Amino acid sequence: MLQTTAYKALTSDTLSTRLGELTSLTSRVGTETKDWKIQEVGDGNLNLVFIVEGSKGSVIVKQALPYVRLVGDSWPLPLYRAYYEHEALVRQAARNPGTVPEIYHFDSDQALIVMEFLSPHTILRHKLIAGERVQGLAAFLGTFCARTAFRGSELSMKSSDKKTDVSLFAGNIEIPAITEALVFSDPYFNAERNHHTPELDDVVNELRQDVELKTRVQELFMSFASNTETMVHGDLHSGSVMSTATDSMVIDPEFAQYGPMSFDLGMLIANFLMAYFSQPGHRSEDTLDEYQEWILAIISESLVTFEDEFTTLWNNERTGMLYPPTLFEDQGHSSQAALQSLLNRIRTEAMGYCGIEMHRRTLSLAHNADFEEIKDNTVRASLEARNLMMGRELILTSDQILDAGTLVALARQYNKGDFL
Amino acid sequence: MLQTTAYKALTSDTLSTRLGELTSLTSRVGTETKDWKIQEVGDGNLNLVFIVEGSKGSVIVKQALPYVRLVGDSWPLPLYRAYYEHEALVRQAARNPGTVPEIYHFDSDQALIVMEFLSPHTILRHKLIAGERVQGLAAFLGTFCARTAFRGSELSMKSSDKKTDVSLFAGNIEIPAITEALVFSDPYFNAERNHHTPELDDVVNELRQDVELKTRVQELFMSFASNTETMVHGDLHSGSVMSTATDSMVIDPEFAQYGPMSFDLGMLIANFLMAYFSQPGHRSEDTLDEYQEWILAIISESLVTFEDEFTTLWNNERTGMLYPPTLFEDQGHSSQAALQSLLNRIRTEAMGYCGIEMHRRTLSLAHNADFEEIKDNTVRASLEARNLMMGRELILTSDQILDAGTLVALARQYNKGDFL
């Protein structure tokens, strides 16, 4: 269908010529390629993203680039990651239908996916900076995390299918290596790629001198690198969620890998906490409290929904080899204590990953717009410091965050702190 | 070199015809195939094992069978496991040279490995039943466990190499499935394949009613199934060690997989504890105490050696991405607290796996000769009961076994117990 099989990056000018005969595309946007409006909108670092609009409708064309865009072409990345992104989308669609974009076409050679154009959805992070609310957001995200975690694990899957999938995804080495470097290593020493707001120097030095903190981070790193419990999204921040006022979808699973069931939940909560702490940089006093409390409610409800949905799945879909009903219910024994113990472990780990994500987004290469868009260095630094210090507490006391209430109370406390 | 490529099981009669032109074999036993003495000596369940003796020397020819021998041909097993056994032997030889048999020839189609004949080594389990001592045994085994655990992990290996290897070994599904069923599931309910000494019924019922115990076992099972920390031997019991009075070697890594660093250590200690508890069935009072204390010294020294050797490797070979010197020593920060925390976690897990192995060898399909060779049911049951009850305590209080002394004190205590 494509004119070439050797990889070549698309441009707005070549797209209609190269993809104009693709029926999976023309059936959705129309065959009159000369009328297509083509716009490159990628704001990520790894891909080209085009909106192709025709008389019949619009689609997204996403193509992997052979390098990390953020750092020029100095960090080459294999194109096969589009294959894993495609595989991840297929699994997420099966495990939580209707929550990720529909795939119309996949071309492995061109590292290219044609998929559903979400409209009028916009990136959730921008909404959080703008102070917009999204109905049903926490229920959507908590459910997404629970279903993908549970249904991708050996609590649910046939063990042989899951192991075959682990083998498949273990072939993806370079993408996890980015997370390993930028998330778990760089923030905790003076890595060359790092940058942070200069006013944070003292706080950053304090963190990097904290051996207990670094030890706990390495424990979580070891688990991230070795624990193949389930297929995780791997980069579930507010830039990987697109929403309208009432609907949300998860996008961009190009960092998908087998990892801990706690990982996506922890990443997600971290990004809401960063949205929370950054609000004084985006909003005047009259709406600040109310909007911050809305974000805390999202955090709280996401965690509660995760645990509720996980419990429902545990009670109704425990068909894998782990914690089998054969050993519990079939013997007249409740498995609820076992479930609670597992949920406690997941929550403890999630709090640890949450703290690490809060650190790396302020200290490592890739920062969040939530803080970056605050132009006043002094204001930004004071808010980032709250974020860094709460991150540390979460990492060090992760097993003491016993419920959502404790977590949001801690956030309110750090939100009042002056650490500079 | 072989006359056929389609798999065919060797027999003592066909071996010399089929392998007689293999120079890697004839160079070691001699070319006069008519003079070869061929003896099938396999006492395992999955393989044919031949000693081939000629004028120049002897070799072992090991060939995988397409089914589990213990249960007839009702449990088919893929022949490709010989490939993984070969790969595991190569890695173990690299990580702890001179501790596994040398490989002379590998034939993937015939699922066949020609390897070093260990002589006058005999299976360690038989020595332990006979009351024989082996010099240097604990130092050998503790070092083996530490080196294979450390050097096969991302504490040492380049992450991309380790992940490639995880992908390779994740292709082996059926062999881990045996461990998953026989070790972690069957012992804890009335599985069809199970059998146990009838006099144990009350104790067995008590264990199977213990929901807290089953929960902890499932936690360890989940970690075994998902945690790809290092390449483990996977079946490191006293039947997988061959010794003379002064030398030992590890054999039969056909259950090798990526798993927890604690697994081999736990399995090994379990098998020494079973040797310990079974001694009253094999020995008269005059030598009993002394030999039992020798076994406890082996357990204690194995654990101490493991931790000492792991510490040496940590201090000298920490070249992987986990706990990098960049974050510790290079910053003037000691990593010894991090090491101690990791060793504590490994020991805690090992105690849990130890208890599970003690259970499954008394309750599940494959029992140990240590107990099985005790003909008197009443005697055997009383000793097996001590083993089962200590196994439970290890599983439930694994985090309280802080050193080798605590472990052997517990063994002495259970050795006096009457649980029937």
Coordinates of N, CA and C in Angstrom, one line a residue, chain A residues 85-235:
Chain A
E85 N 4.2 -0.2 20.7 CA 3.1 0.7 21.0 C 1.8 0.1 20.5
H86 N 1.9 -0.4 19.2 CA 0.8 -1.1 18.6 C 0.3 -2.3 19.4
E87 N 1.2 -3.1 19.8 CA 0.9 -4.3 20.6 C 0.2 -3.9 22.0
A88 N 0.7 -2.8 22.6 CA 0.2 -2.3 23.8 C -1.2 -1.8 23.7
L89 N -1.4 -1.0 22.6 CA -2.8 -0.5 22.3 C -3.8 -1.6 22.1
V90 N -3.4 -2.7 21.5 CA -4.3 -3.9 21.3 C -4.6 -4.5 22.6
R91 N -3.6 -4.6 23.5 CA -3.9 -5.2 24.8 C -4.8 -4.3 25.7
Q92 N -4.5 -3.0 25.7 CA -5.3 -2.1 26.5 C -6.7 -2.1 26.0
A93 N -6.9 -2.1 24.7 CA -8.3 -2.1 24.2 C -9.0 -3.4 24.6
A94 N -8.3 -4.5 24.7 CA -9.0 -5.7 25.1 C -9.3 -5.7 26.6
R95 N -8.4 -5.1 27.4 CA -8.5 -5.2 28.8 C -9.4 -4.1 29.4
N96 N -9.6 -3.0 28.7 CA -10.5 -2.0 29.1 C -11.0 -1.3 27.9
P97 N -12.0 -1.9 27.2 CA -12.5 -1.5 25.9 C -12.9 0.0 25.9
G98 N -12.6 0.7 24.8 CA -13.1 2.0 24.6 C -12.3 3.1 25.3
T99 N -11.2 2.7 25.9 CA -10.4 3.7 26.7 C -9.1 4.2 26.0
V100 N -8.8 3.6 24.8 CA -7.7 4.0 24.0 C -8.1 4.2 22.6
P101 N -7.4 5.0 21.8 CA -7.8 5.2 20.4 C -7.9 3.9 19.6
E102 N -8.8 3.9 18.7 CA -9.0 2.7 17.8 C -7.9 2.8 16.8
I103 N -7.4 1.6 16.4 CA -6.3 1.5 15.4 C -6.9 1.2 14.1
Y104 N -6.5 2.0 13.1 CA -7.1 1.8 11.7 C -6.0 1.0 10.8
H105 N -4.8 1.3 11.1 CA -3.7 0.7 10.2 C -2.4 0.7 11.0
F106 N -1.6 -0.3 10.7 CA -0.3 -0.3 11.3 C 0.7 -0.8 10.3
D107 N 1.8 0.0 10.1 CA 2.9 -0.3 9.2 C 4.2 -0.4 9.9
S108 N 4.6 -1.7 10.1 CA 5.8 -1.9 10.9 C 7.1 -1.3 10.3
D109 N 7.2 -1.4 8.9 CA 8.4 -0.8 8.3 C 8.5 0.7 8.4
Q110 N 7.4 1.3 8.4 CA 7.4 2.8 8.5 C 7.2 3.2 9.9
A111 N 7.1 2.3 10.9 CA 6.9 2.6 12.3 C 5.7 3.6 12.5
L112 N 4.6 3.2 11.8 CA 3.5 4.2 11.6 C 2.2 3.5 12.1
I113 N 1.4 4.3 12.8 CA 0.1 3.9 13.2 C -0.9 4.9 12.8
V114 N -2.0 4.5 12.0 CA -3.1 5.4 11.7 C -4.2 5.0 12.7
M115 N -4.6 6.0 13.5 CA -5.6 5.8 14.5 C -6.6 6.9 14.7
E116 N -7.6 6.6 15.5 CA -8.7 7.4 15.8 C -8.2 8.8 16.2
F117 N -8.9 9.9 15.6 CA -8.6 11.2 16.0 C -9.6 11.6 17.1
L118 N -9.1 11.9 18.3 CA -10.0 12.2 19.4 C -10.4 13.7 19.4
S119 N -11.6 13.9 19.3 CA -12.1 15.3 19.2 C -13.5 15.5 19.9
P120 N -13.7 16.5 20.7 CA -12.8 17.7 20.9 C -11.9 17.5 22.1
H121 N -11.3 16.3 22.3 CA -10.4 16.1 23.4 C -9.1 16.9 23.3
T122 N -8.7 17.3 24.5 CA -7.4 18.0 24.6 C -6.6 17.3 25.7
I123 N -5.3 17.6 25.6 CA -4.4 17.0 26.6 C -4.8 17.4 28.0
L124 N -4.9 16.4 28.9 CA -5.4 16.7 30.3 C -4.5 17.7 31.0
R125 N -3.2 17.6 30.8 CA -2.3 18.5 31.5 C -2.6 20.0 31.2
H126 N -2.9 20.3 30.0 CA -3.3 21.7 29.6 C -4.6 22.1 30.4
K127 N -5.5 21.2 30.5 CA -6.7 21.5 31.2 C -6.4 21.8 32.7
L128 N -5.5 21.0 33.3 CA -5.2 21.2 34.7 C -4.5 22.5 34.9
I129 N -3.7 22.9 33.9 CA -3.0 24.2 34.0 C -4.0 25.3 33.9
A130 N -5.0 25.1 33.0 CA -6.0 26.1 32.7 C -7.1 26.1 33.8
G131 N -7.1 25.2 34.7 CA -8.1 25.2 35.7 C -9.5 24.6 35.3
E132 N -9.4 23.7 34.3 CA -10.7 23.1 33.8 C -11.0 21.8 34.6
R133 N -12.2 21.5 34.7 CA -12.6 20.2 35.3 C -13.1 19.2 34.3
V134 N -12.9 17.9 34.6 CA -13.3 16.8 33.7 C -14.2 15.9 34.6
Q135 N -15.4 15.7 34.2 CA -16.3 14.8 34.9 C -15.9 13.4 34.7
G136 N -16.0 12.6 35.7 CA -15.7 11.2 35.6 C -14.2 10.8 35.5
L137 N -13.4 11.8 35.6 CA -11.9 11.5 35.4 C -11.3 10.5 36.3
A138 N -11.6 10.6 37.6 CA -11.0 9.7 38.6 C -11.5 8.3 38.4
A139 N -12.8 8.2 38.2 CA -13.4 6.8 38.0 C -12.8 6.2 36.7
F140 N -12.6 7.0 35.7 CA -12.0 6.5 34.4 C -10.6 6.0 34.7
L141 N -9.8 6.8 35.3 CA -8.4 6.5 35.5 C -8.1 5.4 36.5
G142 N -8.9 5.4 37.6 CA -8.7 4.3 38.6 C -9.1 3.0 38.0
T143 N -10.2 3.0 37.2 CA -10.6 1.8 36.6 C -9.6 1.3 35.5
F144 N -9.1 2.2 34.7 CA -8.1 1.9 33.7 C -6.9 1.2 34.4
C145 N -6.4 1.8 35.4 CA -5.2 1.2 36.1 C -5.5 -0.1 36.7
A146 N -6.7 -0.3 37.3 CA -7.0 -1.6 37.9 C -7.2 -2.7 36.9
R147 N -7.9 -2.3 35.8 CA -8.2 -3.4 34.8 C -7.0 -3.8 34.0
T148 N -6.2 -2.8 33.6 CA -4.9 -3.2 32.9 C -4.0 -4.0 33.8
A149 N -3.9 -3.5 35.1 CA -3.0 -4.2 36.0 C -3.4 -5.7 36.2
F150 N -4.7 -5.8 36.6 CA -5.2 -7.1 36.9 C -5.3 -8.1 35.7
R151 N -5.9 -7.6 34.6 CA -6.1 -8.5 33.5 C -4.8 -8.8 32.7
G152 N -3.8 -8.0 32.9 CA -2.5 -8.3 32.3 C -1.6 -9.2 33.2
S153 N -2.1 -9.6 34.3 CA -1.3 -10.4 35.3 C -1.7 -11.8 35.3
E154 N -0.9 -12.6 36.0 CA -1.2 -14.0 36.2 C -2.3 -14.3 37.3
L155 N -2.9 -13.2 37.8 CA -4.1 -13.3 38.6 C -5.2 -13.6 37.6
S156 N -5.1 -13.2 36.4 CA -6.1 -13.4 35.4 C -5.7 -14.2 34.2
M157 N -4.6 -13.9 33.6 CA -4.1 -14.5 32.3 C -3.7 -15.9 32.6
K158 N -3.8 -16.7 31.5 CA -3.2 -18.0 31.5 C -1.7 -17.8 31.6
S159 N -1.0 -18.6 32.4 CA 0.4 -18.3 32.7 C 1.2 -18.4 31.4
S160 N 0.9 -19.4 30.6 CA 1.7 -19.6 29.4 C 1.6 -18.4 28.4
D161 N 0.4 -17.8 28.3 CA 0.1 -16.6 27.5 C 0.9 -15.4 28.0
K162 N 0.9 -15.3 29.3 CA 1.5 -14.1 30.0 C 3.0 -14.3 29.8
K163 N 3.6 -15.4 29.9 CA 5.0 -15.6 29.8 C 5.5 -15.4 28.4
T164 N 4.7 -15.8 27.4 CA 5.0 -15.6 26.0 C 5.0 -14.1 25.7
D165 N 4.1 -13.4 26.4 CA 4.1 -11.9 26.2 C 5.2 -11.2 26.9
V166 N 5.6 -11.7 28.0 CA 6.8 -11.2 28.7 C 8.0 -11.4 27.8
S167 N 8.1 -12.5 27.2 CA 9.3 -12.8 26.3 C 9.2 -11.8 25.1
L168 N 8.1 -11.5 24.6 CA 7.9 -10.6 23.4 C 8.3 -9.2 23.9
F169 N 7.8 -8.7 25.0 CA 8.1 -7.3 25.4 C 9.5 -7.2 25.9
A170 N 10.1 -8.3 26.4 CA 11.5 -8.2 26.9 C 12.5 -7.9 25.7
G171 N 12.0 -8.0 24.5 CA 12.8 -7.7 23.3 C 12.9 -6.2 23.2
N172 N 12.1 -5.4 23.8 CA 12.2 -3.9 23.8 C 13.1 -3.5 24.9
I173 N 14.3 -3.1 24.5 CA 15.3 -2.7 25.5 C 15.5 -1.2 25.7
E174 N 15.5 -0.5 24.6 CA 15.9 0.9 24.6 C 14.9 1.8 25.3
I175 N 13.6 1.5 25.2 CA 12.6 2.3 25.8 C 12.6 2.2 27.3
P176 N 12.6 1.0 27.9 CA 12.8 1.0 29.3 C 14.1 1.6 29.8
A177 N 15.1 1.6 29.0 CA 16.4 2.2 29.4 C 16.3 3.7 29.6
I178 N 15.3 4.3 28.8 CA 15.1 5.7 29.1 C 14.6 6.0 30.4
T179 N 13.5 5.2 30.8 CA 12.9 5.3 32.1 C 14.0 5.0 33.2
E180 N 14.7 4.0 33.0 CA 15.7 3.6 34.0 C 16.7 4.7 34.3
A181 N 17.1 5.4 33.2 CA 18.1 6.5 33.4 C 17.5 7.7 33.9
L182 N 16.4 8.2 33.2 CA 15.8 9.5 33.6 C 15.0 9.5 34.8
V183 N 14.4 8.4 35.2 CA 13.5 8.4 36.3 C 14.2 7.9 37.6
F184 N 15.0 6.8 37.5 CA 15.5 6.2 38.7 C 17.0 6.5 39.0
S185 N 17.7 7.0 38.0 CA 19.2 7.3 38.3 C 19.5 8.8 38.3
D186 N 19.3 9.4 37.2 CA 19.7 10.8 37.0 C 19.3 11.8 38.2
P187 N 18.0 11.7 38.7 CA 17.6 12.7 39.6 C 18.4 12.7 40.9
Y188 N 19.1 11.6 41.2 CA 19.8 11.5 42.5 C 21.3 11.7 42.5
F189 N 21.8 12.2 41.3 CA 23.1 12.7 41.3 C 23.2 13.8 40.2
N190 N 24.3 14.4 40.1 CA 24.5 15.5 39.2 C 24.7 15.1 37.7
A191 N 23.7 14.4 37.2 CA 23.9 13.9 35.8 C 23.9 15.0 34.8
E192 N 24.6 14.8 33.7 CA 24.9 15.8 32.7 C 23.6 16.3 32.1
R193 N 22.6 15.4 31.9 CA 21.3 15.8 31.2 C 20.4 16.6 32.1
N194 N 20.7 16.6 33.4 CA 19.8 17.2 34.4 C 19.7 18.7 34.3
H195 N 18.6 19.3 34.7 CA 18.5 20.7 35.0 C 17.4 21.0 36.0
H196 N 17.6 22.0 36.8 CA 16.5 22.4 37.8 C 16.6 23.9 38.0
T197 N 15.5 24.4 38.6 CA 15.5 25.8 38.9 C 16.6 26.1 39.9
P198 N 17.4 27.1 39.6 CA 18.6 27.3 40.4 C 18.3 27.6 41.9
E199 N 17.2 28.2 42.2 CA 16.8 28.5 43.6 C 16.6 27.2 44.4
L200 N 16.5 26.1 43.7 CA 16.3 24.8 44.5 C 17.6 24.2 44.9
D201 N 18.7 24.8 44.6 CA 20.0 24.1 44.8 C 20.2 23.5 46.2
D202 N 19.8 24.2 47.3 CA 19.9 23.7 48.6 C 19.1 22.4 48.9
V203 N 17.8 22.5 48.4 CA 16.9 21.4 48.6 C 17.4 20.2 47.8
V204 N 17.9 20.4 46.6 CA 18.4 19.3 45.7 C 19.6 18.7 46.3
N205 N 20.5 19.5 46.9 CA 21.7 19.0 47.5 C 21.3 18.1 48.7
E206 N 20.3 18.6 49.5 CA 19.8 17.8 50.6 C 19.3 16.4 50.2
L207 N 18.5 16.4 49.1 CA 18.0 15.1 48.6 C 19.1 14.2 48.2
R208 N 20.1 14.8 47.5 CA 21.1 13.9 46.9 C 22.1 13.4 48.0
Q209 N 22.0 14.0 49.2 CA 22.9 13.6 50.3 C 22.2 12.5 51.1
D210 N 20.9 12.3 50.8 CA 20.1 11.4 51.7 C 20.2 10.0 51.2
V211 N 21.1 9.3 51.9 CA 21.5 7.9 51.6 C 20.3 6.9 51.7
E212 N 19.5 7.2 52.8 CA 18.3 6.3 53.0 C 17.3 6.5 51.8
L213 N 17.2 7.7 51.4 CA 16.3 8.0 50.2 C 16.8 7.3 49.0
K214 N 18.1 7.4 48.7 CA 18.6 6.8 47.5 C 18.5 5.2 47.6
T215 N 18.7 4.7 48.8 CA 18.6 3.3 49.0 C 17.2 2.8 48.6
R216 N 16.2 3.5 49.2 CA 14.8 3.1 48.9 C 14.5 3.2 47.4
V217 N 15.0 4.3 46.8 CA 14.8 4.5 45.4 C 15.4 3.3 44.6
Q218 N 16.5 2.9 45.0 CA 17.2 1.7 44.3 C 16.4 0.4 44.5
E219 N 15.8 0.3 45.7 CA 14.9 -0.9 45.9 C 13.8 -0.9 44.9
L220 N 13.2 0.3 44.7 CA 12.0 0.4 43.8 C 12.5 0.2 42.4
F221 N 13.7 0.7 42.1 CA 14.3 0.6 40.8 C 14.5 -0.9 40.4
M222 N 15.0 -1.7 41.4 CA 15.3 -3.1 41.2 C 14.0 -3.8 40.9
S223 N 12.9 -3.4 41.6 CA 11.6 -4.0 41.3 C 11.1 -3.6 40.0
F224 N 11.2 -2.3 39.6 CA 10.8 -1.9 38.3 C 11.5 -2.6 37.2
A225 N 12.8 -2.9 37.4 CA 13.6 -3.5 36.3 C 13.4 -5.0 36.2
S226 N 12.9 -5.6 37.3 CA 12.8 -7.1 37.3 C 11.4 -7.7 37.4
N227 N 10.5 -6.9 37.9 CA 9.2 -7.4 38.3 C 8.2 -7.4 37.1
T228 N 7.9 -8.5 36.5 CA 7.1 -8.5 35.3 C 5.7 -8.9 35.6
E229 N 5.1 -8.3 36.6 CA 3.8 -8.7 37.1 C 2.7 -8.5 36.0
T230 N 2.8 -7.4 35.3 CA 1.7 -7.1 34.4 C 2.3 -6.1 33.3
M231 N 1.5 -5.9 32.2 CA 1.9 -5.0 31.2 C 1.5 -3.6 31.7
V232 N 2.4 -2.7 31.9 CA 2.1 -1.3 32.3 C 2.1 -0.4 31.2
H233 N 1.4 0.7 31.3 CA 1.4 1.8 30.3 C 2.8 2.4 30.2
G234 N 3.4 2.6 31.4 CA 4.8 3.0 31.5 C 5.0 4.5 31.5
D235 N 4.0 5.3 31.2 CA 4.2 6.7 31.1 C 2.9 7.4 31.3

